[in-house]
Coordinates of C-alpha atoms and ligand atoms in Angstrom, one line a residue:
M1 CA 78.2 79.8 111.7
K2 CA 77.2 77.7 108.7
C3 CA 79.5 75.0 110.0
F4 CA 77.7 75.1 113.4
Y5 CA 74.4 74.4 111.7
I6 CA 75.8 71.5 109.7
I7 CA 77.3 69.9 112.9
A8 CA 74.1 70.6 114.9
S9 CA 71.9 69.1 112.3
L10 CA 74.2 66.0 112.0
I11 CA 73.9 65.5 115.8
F12 CA 70.2 65.9 115.5
V13 CA 69.9 63.4 112.7
N14 CA 72.1 61.0 114.6
C15 CA 70.1 61.2 117.8
S16 CA 66.9 60.8 116.0
T17 CA 67.9 57.4 114.8
N18 CA 67.5 55.8 118.2
T19 CA 65.2 58.1 120.1
V20 CA 61.7 59.1 119.0
N21 CA 60.4 62.6 118.3
Y22 CA 57.5 63.8 120.5
D23 CA 54.9 62.9 117.9
Q24 CA 56.2 59.3 117.7
K25 CA 56.0 58.5 121.3
L26 CA 53.8 55.4 122.0
E27 CA 51.4 57.5 124.1
N28 CA 50.9 59.8 121.1
I29 CA 49.7 57.1 118.8
P30 CA 46.1 58.1 118.1
F31 CA 44.6 54.8 119.5
I32 CA 40.8 54.3 119.3
P33 CA 39.7 52.9 121.7
L34 CA 42.2 54.5 124.0
P35 CA 44.1 51.9 126.1
Q36 CA 43.8 52.2 129.8
V37 CA 47.6 52.6 130.6
I38 CA 50.4 53.6 128.2
E39 CA 54.0 54.1 129.3
S40 CA 56.4 55.4 126.7
S41 CA 60.1 54.4 126.9
N42 CA 61.1 56.8 124.1
L43 CA 63.1 54.6 121.9
F44 CA 62.0 52.9 118.7
L45 CA 62.0 49.6 116.9
S46 CA 62.3 49.5 113.1
V47 CA 59.8 47.1 111.5
S48 CA 62.5 45.9 109.1
E49 CA 64.3 44.4 112.1
L50 CA 61.4 42.0 112.9
S51 CA 61.3 38.8 110.9
S52 CA 59.0 36.4 112.8
I53 CA 56.1 35.8 115.1
Q54 CA 56.8 33.3 117.8
T55 CA 54.2 31.4 119.8
E56 CA 53.6 28.0 121.3
I57 CA 49.8 28.5 121.3
K58 CA 48.0 25.8 119.4
S59 CA 44.6 27.2 118.6
E60 CA 42.7 27.6 115.4
R61 CA 41.6 31.0 116.4
I62 CA 45.1 32.3 117.1
E63 CA 46.4 30.7 114.0
A64 CA 43.8 32.5 112.0
A65 CA 44.5 35.8 113.8
L66 CA 48.3 35.4 113.1
K67 CA 47.7 34.6 109.4
D68 CA 45.6 37.8 109.2
F69 CA 48.3 39.7 111.0
T70 CA 51.0 38.6 108.7
N71 CA 49.0 39.8 105.7
F72 CA 48.3 43.1 107.4
W73 CA 52.0 43.5 108.3
E74 CA 53.2 42.8 104.7
Q75 CA 50.7 45.3 103.3
Q76 CA 51.6 48.0 105.8
T77 CA 55.3 47.6 106.0
S78 CA 56.3 45.9 102.7
N79 CA 58.3 43.4 104.9
E80 CA 57.6 39.7 105.2
I81 CA 57.0 38.2 108.6
V82 CA 57.0 34.4 109.2
I83 CA 55.1 32.5 111.9
N84 CA 57.3 30.1 114.0
P85 CA 60.3 29.5 111.7
N86 CA 63.2 27.6 113.1
L87 CA 64.9 30.5 114.8
N88 CA 68.3 32.0 114.8
N89 CA 67.8 33.7 118.2
S90 CA 69.6 36.8 117.1
L91 CA 66.7 37.9 115.0
K92 CA 63.9 40.0 116.5
S93 CA 60.4 38.7 116.9
I94 CA 56.9 39.3 118.0
H95 CA 56.1 36.9 120.9
L96 CA 52.6 35.9 121.9
D97 CA 52.4 34.4 125.4
L98 CA 49.3 32.9 126.9
D99 CA 50.5 32.3 130.5
Y100 CA 50.4 35.8 131.9
N101 CA 49.1 35.6 135.4
S102 CA 46.6 38.5 135.5
E103 CA 43.6 38.9 137.7
T104 CA 41.7 41.4 135.6
S105 CA 39.2 41.0 132.8
K106 CA 39.4 38.2 130.3
E107 CA 40.3 40.7 127.6
F108 CA 43.3 42.1 129.6
Y109 CA 46.5 42.2 127.7
Q110 CA 50.0 43.6 128.0
L111 CA 51.8 44.9 124.9
E112 CA 55.4 45.6 125.2
I113 CA 57.5 47.1 122.4
N114 CA 61.2 47.3 123.2
E115 CA 64.4 47.5 121.2
K116 CA 64.6 43.7 121.2
G117 CA 61.2 43.0 119.9
I118 CA 57.5 42.9 120.8
I119 CA 55.7 40.8 123.4
I120 CA 52.0 40.4 123.8
K121 CA 50.8 38.6 127.0
S122 CA 47.4 37.7 128.3
N123 CA 45.7 34.9 130.1
T124 CA 43.1 34.5 127.4
E125 CA 43.1 34.2 123.6
E126 CA 40.7 37.1 123.5
G127 CA 43.2 39.3 125.3
L128 CA 45.9 38.3 122.9
Y129 CA 43.7 39.2 120.0
R130 CA 42.8 42.6 121.5
G131 CA 46.6 43.2 121.9
L132 CA 47.2 42.3 118.3
T133 CA 44.6 44.9 117.2
T134 CA 46.4 47.5 119.4
L135 CA 49.7 46.6 117.7
K136 CA 47.9 47.0 114.3
Q137 CA 47.0 50.5 115.3
V138 CA 50.7 51.2 116.3
V139 CA 51.8 50.0 112.9
I140 CA 49.1 52.0 111.0
F141 CA 49.8 55.2 112.8
S142 CA 53.6 55.1 113.0
S143 CA 55.5 57.3 110.6
K144 CA 58.3 56.3 108.3
T145 CA 61.9 57.2 108.2
N146 CA 63.7 56.4 105.0
N147 CA 60.6 54.6 103.9
I148 CA 60.7 52.3 106.9
K149 CA 58.1 52.4 109.7
R150 CA 59.6 52.9 113.2
L151 CA 57.5 51.8 116.1
A152 CA 57.8 53.8 119.4
T153 CA 58.7 51.7 122.4
G154 CA 56.8 51.3 125.6
T155 CA 54.3 49.2 127.5
I156 CA 50.5 49.1 127.3
N157 CA 48.4 47.5 130.0
D158 CA 44.9 47.4 128.8
F159 CA 41.5 45.9 129.7
T160 CA 37.9 46.6 128.8
N161 CA 35.4 48.7 130.6
Y162 CA 32.4 46.7 129.4
E163 CA 32.4 43.0 128.5
Y164 CA 29.8 43.5 125.8
R165 CA 30.7 45.9 123.0
G166 CA 28.2 45.4 120.1
A167 CA 27.2 46.7 116.8
M168 CA 23.9 45.8 115.1
L169 CA 23.3 45.7 111.3
D170 CA 19.8 45.6 109.9
V171 CA 19.9 43.4 106.8
A172 CA 16.1 43.2 106.7
R173 CA 15.1 46.7 105.5
H174 CA 17.8 46.6 102.9
F175 CA 19.8 43.4 102.3
F176 CA 23.6 43.5 102.8
D177 CA 25.3 40.5 101.4
I178 CA 28.0 38.3 102.9
D179 CA 30.9 40.4 101.5
D180 CA 29.4 43.6 102.9
V181 CA 29.0 41.9 106.3
K182 CA 32.6 40.6 106.3
R183 CA 33.8 44.1 105.5
Y184 CA 31.9 45.4 108.4
I185 CA 33.3 42.7 110.7
D186 CA 36.9 43.6 109.6
I187 CA 36.4 47.1 110.7
L188 CA 34.6 46.1 113.9
S189 CA 37.5 43.9 114.9
L190 CA 40.1 46.8 114.5
Y191 CA 38.0 48.7 117.0
K192 CA 37.7 45.9 119.6
F193 CA 34.0 45.3 119.2
N194 CA 33.1 41.7 120.3
F195 CA 29.5 41.2 119.2
L196 CA 27.7 41.7 115.9
H197 CA 23.9 41.5 116.2
L198 CA 22.3 40.7 112.8
H199 CA 18.7 41.9 112.6
L200 CA 17.7 39.1 110.2
T201 CA 13.9 39.5 109.9
D202 CA 11.4 42.3 109.8
D203 CA 8.2 43.4 108.0
Q204 CA 10.2 44.1 104.8
G205 CA 12.4 41.0 104.5
W206 CA 13.2 37.5 105.8
R207 CA 17.0 37.2 105.3
I208 CA 18.0 33.7 106.4
E209 CA 17.2 30.3 104.8
I210 CA 15.0 28.0 107.0
K211 CA 15.0 24.5 105.5
K212 CA 11.6 23.5 106.9
W213 CA 10.0 26.8 105.8
P214 CA 11.5 27.6 102.3
Q215 CA 8.9 30.1 101.2
L216 CA 10.2 32.5 103.9
T217 CA 13.1 33.5 101.7
V218 CA 11.4 32.8 98.3
I219 CA 8.6 35.2 99.1
G220 CA 9.7 37.0 102.3
G221 CA 13.3 37.6 101.1
A222 CA 12.4 38.7 97.5
K223 CA 12.2 42.5 98.1
E224 CA 13.4 45.3 100.3
V225 CA 12.4 48.8 101.2
G226 CA 11.4 50.8 98.1
G227 CA 10.6 47.5 96.2
T228 CA 14.1 46.7 94.9
D229 CA 15.3 43.1 94.8
G230 CA 16.2 41.8 98.3
G231 CA 18.2 38.7 99.1
F232 CA 19.0 36.4 101.9
F233 CA 21.8 34.3 103.5
T234 CA 21.8 30.6 102.7
Q235 CA 22.5 28.6 105.8
T236 CA 26.0 27.9 104.4
E237 CA 26.6 31.6 104.0
Y238 CA 25.3 32.4 107.5
K239 CA 27.6 29.7 108.9
E240 CA 30.5 31.2 107.0
L241 CA 29.8 34.6 108.6
V242 CA 29.6 33.1 112.1
N243 CA 33.0 31.4 111.5
Y244 CA 34.5 34.5 109.9
A245 CA 33.5 36.7 112.9
H246 CA 34.6 34.0 115.4
E247 CA 38.1 34.1 113.9
K248 CA 38.1 37.8 114.6
F249 CA 36.9 37.3 118.2
I250 CA 33.4 38.6 117.3
T251 CA 30.3 36.7 118.3
I252 CA 27.3 36.8 115.9
I253 CA 23.9 37.2 117.6
P254 CA 21.0 36.3 115.3
E255 CA 17.8 38.2 115.7
I256 CA 14.4 36.9 114.7
D257 CA 12.0 39.7 115.6
V258 CA 8.7 38.5 117.0
P259 CA 5.7 38.7 117.4
G260 CA 5.5 42.0 115.6
H261 CA 7.8 43.0 112.7
T262 CA 6.7 39.8 111.0
N263 CA 5.0 40.8 107.8
A264 CA 7.6 39.1 105.6
A265 CA 6.8 35.7 107.4
L266 CA 3.1 36.3 107.3
A267 CA 3.2 37.1 103.5
S268 CA 5.2 33.9 103.0
Y269 CA 2.8 31.5 104.7
A270 CA -1.0 32.1 104.8
E271 CA -1.5 29.6 107.7
L272 CA 0.5 31.9 110.0
N273 CA -2.2 34.5 109.8
C274 CA -5.2 34.4 112.2
N275 CA -7.5 34.9 109.2
G276 CA -5.6 32.4 107.0
I277 CA -4.9 35.1 104.3
S278 CA -1.4 36.3 103.4
P279 CA -0.9 40.0 103.4
N280 CA 1.1 41.6 100.5
I281 CA 4.8 41.9 100.9
Y282 CA 5.6 45.2 102.4
T283 CA 8.3 47.7 101.1
G284 CA 7.4 50.8 103.2
I285 CA 9.0 51.9 106.5
E286 CA 6.1 52.2 108.9
V287 CA 6.3 50.0 112.0
G288 CA 3.9 48.2 114.4
F289 CA 1.2 46.8 112.1
S290 CA 2.0 43.1 112.0
S291 CA 1.7 40.2 114.4
L292 CA 2.0 36.4 114.6
C293 CA -1.1 34.6 115.7
A294 CA -1.0 33.4 119.3
Q295 CA -4.1 31.2 118.9
K296 CA -2.7 29.0 116.1
K297 CA -0.6 25.9 116.9
V298 CA 1.3 26.3 113.7
T299 CA 2.8 29.5 115.0
Y300 CA 4.6 27.6 117.7
K301 CA 5.8 24.8 115.3
F302 CA 7.1 27.6 113.0
L303 CA 8.9 29.4 115.8
E304 CA 10.5 26.2 117.2
D305 CA 11.8 25.2 113.8
V306 CA 13.2 28.6 113.1
V307 CA 15.0 28.8 116.5
D308 CA 16.2 25.2 116.3
E309 CA 17.7 25.7 112.8
I310 CA 19.4 29.0 113.5
S311 CA 20.7 27.9 116.9
L312 CA 22.4 24.9 115.3
L313 CA 24.4 27.3 113.1
T314 CA 25.2 29.8 115.8
K315 CA 28.3 29.5 118.0
G316 CA 27.6 32.2 120.5
P317 CA 25.5 32.0 123.7
Y318 CA 22.8 34.5 122.7
F319 CA 19.6 34.6 120.6
H320 CA 17.8 37.9 120.1
V321 CA 14.0 37.5 119.9
G322 CA 13.0 41.1 119.2
G323 CA 9.8 41.9 121.0
D324 CA 9.7 45.6 120.1
E325 CA 6.8 47.6 118.7
S326 CA 4.2 44.8 118.7
Y327 CA 1.4 47.3 118.8
V328 CA -1.3 45.1 117.4
T329 CA -0.6 42.1 119.7
S330 CA -2.6 42.0 123.0
D331 CA -0.4 41.7 126.1
E332 CA -1.8 38.2 126.7
D333 CA -0.9 37.0 123.2
F334 CA 2.5 38.7 123.4
I335 CA 3.4 36.9 126.7
Q336 CA 2.2 33.5 125.3
I337 CA 4.3 33.9 122.1
I338 CA 7.4 35.4 123.8
D339 CA 7.4 32.8 126.6
S340 CA 7.3 30.0 124.0
V341 CA 10.2 31.5 122.1
F342 CA 12.2 31.9 125.3
S343 CA 11.6 28.2 125.9
Y344 CA 12.8 27.2 122.4
V345 CA 15.9 29.4 122.8
Q346 CA 16.7 27.9 126.2
K347 CA 16.2 24.4 124.9
N348 CA 19.0 25.2 122.5
N349 CA 21.3 26.3 125.4
K350 CA 21.1 30.0 124.3
T351 CA 20.1 33.0 126.4
P352 CA 17.3 35.1 125.0
I353 CA 17.8 38.9 124.5
T354 CA 14.8 41.2 124.0
W355 CA 14.4 44.8 122.9
D356 CA 12.8 46.6 125.8
N357 CA 9.0 46.7 125.6
N358 CA 6.3 47.4 128.2
V359 CA 5.1 43.9 128.6
K360 CA 7.7 41.2 129.1
T361 CA 11.5 41.3 128.6
G362 CA 14.1 38.6 128.6
E363 CA 16.9 37.8 131.0
I364 CA 19.0 40.3 129.0
N365 CA 17.2 43.4 127.8
Q366 CA 18.4 45.8 125.2
L367 CA 17.3 49.3 126.2
W368 CA 16.7 51.5 123.2
N369 CA 13.5 53.5 124.0
E370 CA 14.3 56.2 126.5
G371 CA 10.6 56.8 127.0
S372 CA 9.9 53.2 128.0
D373 CA 8.1 51.9 131.1
F374 CA 11.1 51.1 133.2
M375 CA 9.1 48.9 135.5
A376 CA 9.2 46.2 132.8
I377 CA 12.9 46.7 132.2
K378 CA 13.6 46.3 135.8
K379 CA 12.5 42.7 135.6
S380 CA 15.6 41.9 133.5
K381 CA 18.8 40.8 135.1
K382 CA 21.1 42.4 132.6
I383 CA 21.0 45.4 130.3
I384 CA 22.6 46.2 127.0
Y385 CA 22.4 49.9 126.4
S386 CA 21.4 51.2 123.0
P387 CA 19.7 54.5 123.9
A388 CA 18.4 55.7 120.5
S389 CA 19.4 59.3 120.9
K390 CA 23.0 58.3 121.5
T391 CA 23.7 55.0 119.8
Y392 CA 21.4 54.7 116.8
L393 CA 23.7 55.2 113.8
D394 CA 20.8 55.8 111.5
M395 CA 19.8 59.1 113.1
K396 CA 20.9 62.0 110.9
Y397 CA 23.9 63.9 112.1
D398 CA 22.1 67.2 111.5
S399 CA 19.5 68.7 109.2
L400 CA 21.9 68.5 106.2
S401 CA 22.5 64.7 106.4
K402 CA 22.0 62.9 103.1
Y403 CA 20.7 59.7 104.7
G404 CA 19.1 58.8 108.0
L405 CA 16.0 59.4 110.1
S406 CA 15.5 61.8 113.0
W407 CA 12.7 60.5 115.2
A408 CA 15.2 60.3 118.2
G409 CA 16.8 63.6 117.2
Y410 CA 20.0 64.4 115.4
S411 CA 23.1 62.8 116.7
S412 CA 26.4 64.5 116.0
V413 CA 29.8 62.8 116.2
R414 CA 30.3 64.5 119.6
N415 CA 26.8 63.4 120.8
A416 CA 27.6 59.8 119.9
Y417 CA 30.9 60.0 121.8
E418 CA 30.1 62.0 124.9
W419 CA 27.8 59.8 126.9
D420 CA 28.2 57.6 129.9
P421 CA 26.1 54.4 130.3
K422 CA 26.5 54.7 134.1
I423 CA 25.0 58.2 134.3
L424 CA 22.1 57.1 132.2
S425 CA 21.4 54.1 134.5
T426 CA 21.6 56.3 137.6
K427 CA 19.1 58.7 136.0
L428 CA 16.7 55.8 135.2
N429 CA 17.3 54.3 138.6
L430 CA 18.5 51.0 137.1
N431 CA 21.4 50.6 139.4
E432 CA 20.5 47.2 140.6
I433 CA 20.7 45.7 137.1
E434 CA 24.0 44.7 135.7
I435 CA 25.1 46.7 132.6
L436 CA 26.6 44.1 130.3
G437 CA 27.7 46.8 127.9
I438 CA 26.6 48.9 124.9
E439 CA 25.5 48.4 121.3
A440 CA 25.3 50.7 118.4
P441 CA 22.6 49.6 115.9
V442 CA 22.3 50.8 112.3
W443 CA 18.8 50.5 110.8
T444 CA 18.8 50.5 107.1
E445 CA 15.5 52.1 105.9
T446 CA 17.4 54.9 104.1
V447 CA 20.6 53.2 103.0
S448 CA 21.0 50.4 100.4
S449 CA 24.8 50.1 99.6
F450 CA 27.9 49.8 101.7
D451 CA 28.9 53.4 100.8
E452 CA 25.5 54.7 102.0
L453 CA 25.8 52.6 105.1
S454 CA 29.3 53.9 105.8
Y455 CA 27.9 57.5 105.6
L456 CA 25.8 56.8 108.7
V457 CA 28.2 54.5 110.5
F458 CA 31.6 56.3 110.2
P459 CA 32.9 58.0 112.1
R460 CA 30.2 57.7 114.9
L461 CA 30.8 53.9 115.4
L462 CA 34.3 54.6 116.6
G463 CA 33.0 56.8 119.5
H464 CA 31.0 53.8 120.7
S465 CA 34.1 51.6 120.5
E466 CA 35.7 53.9 123.0
V467 CA 32.6 54.3 125.2
G468 CA 32.5 50.5 125.5
W469 CA 36.2 49.9 126.1
T470 CA 37.9 52.9 127.8
S471 CA 37.2 54.1 131.3
K472 CA 35.1 57.2 131.7
D473 CA 37.9 59.3 133.3
L474 CA 40.2 58.8 130.3
R475 CA 37.6 59.8 127.7
K476 CA 37.9 63.5 126.7
W477 CA 36.1 64.8 123.6
E478 CA 38.9 67.2 122.5
D479 CA 41.6 64.6 122.7
Y480 CA 39.3 62.0 121.0
N481 CA 38.5 64.4 118.2
Q482 CA 42.2 64.8 117.4
R483 CA 42.7 61.1 117.3
L484 CA 39.6 60.6 115.2
K485 CA 41.0 62.9 112.5
K486 CA 43.9 60.4 112.0
H487 CA 41.4 57.5 111.9
K488 CA 39.4 59.2 109.2
I489 CA 42.5 59.2 107.0
H490 CA 43.0 55.5 107.7
L491 CA 39.3 54.8 106.9
K492 CA 39.8 56.7 103.6
S493 CA 42.7 54.5 102.8
I494 CA 40.3 51.5 102.9
N495 CA 37.7 53.4 100.8
I496 CA 35.5 54.5 103.6
E497 CA 34.6 58.2 103.5
S498 CA 33.3 59.7 106.7
P499 CA 31.1 62.7 106.0
Y500 CA 31.7 64.5 109.3
Ligands
ACM601 C1 13.7 49.5 117.7 O1 14.3 50.5 117.4 N1 12.4 49.3 117.3 C2 14.3 48.5 118.6

């Protein structure tokens, strides 16, 4: 009998060296966002057998992505991997091919892991990059045998549900420096976000250098909510962020919020005020009390300079001009200012985005206020969905949350995951407007460090990644919640604690 067990266990050990256990099948990797189609082929590939990445693509972005991937690989597997060495063909490789003839979305990719190696195919660089992030998750969540990670084999065919998957970071209420923003970008890229909207100005702070208006950052950037020292990005730093994000296939969208939310600018330059007197700098958290002056010529010179300088530094096609909560601006003044800003943005070949408001919205409108007048929204051509009750990451999880606000209600991890932009648009009767995608903003009135920010953002941000990417019929809360548990362990390994 004893002998039987020994023989049986030897057979088991032997088989387990070339077939995977149930929990190591490709379809059981806890991907977030969940890919659209996963087919397991039930073998495995040991990471130690892979020695190179092979590609003929000549592109700075792909080169940067591969450099990042080799660092990641070495950290995760303790094995070196080399890009495009002169190959002895018998060695196994990761191949990146750009000539895949697919008709689906530009972020479509196919990732195939087989016993001979790994192939990622797409007809765009974006698609290849999304495939690399999926491969990263395979590596992160594969278990080790004899201290070597074994990757389950199979094929993933994947594409995005929405072309716009954004996150917004408010660096105005509390300033977050370039290292914090880069850290945020790193995490966004692993979860297939493709836009980072930076809320650069508000009543409490002006956070980007404008060469023609230097007092904006000297006075307007000096403080933050609560009166602590603020800060700002120099133009060189902002450009560095734009490039850093670009290499991770994330587009930065700058926001200059006008005509309200402008106390920091008004405090910096007396001539921008209708009465010619600068208000004090503001370090509270109320909204809706400030406005640029529509009757002064200098207002338009100021706005044009700001839009021109920031547009020159920005690679992406969008410029967010705010437009929310301008409660002390008359409708007539609002239209005059916002129309002028639209024209400066368009002159710079960018498309303006507005927050929804009841007066005038841009070609792209970001819907946040579920109580809005939807007649105004209906004038926009495209919608980005950020309904506050679902996507605002600064809403408290529940009454016990350490940070956050609750004016749009509490938002549990499940609440942030279980929503469907389509259902919302049907309810609001917005069917005729194209939904570009969704965005999860985090406003920073109550958080002032990366750890505090993380408390609000993680894990809810991951739910929005899946709402943006994965088809509705594949999204199931119970299944997601199991996968999320594994991601929280990964986040902890990079020093991010998720409270819920
Ligand atoms: C906003 O929450 N005021 C856009």
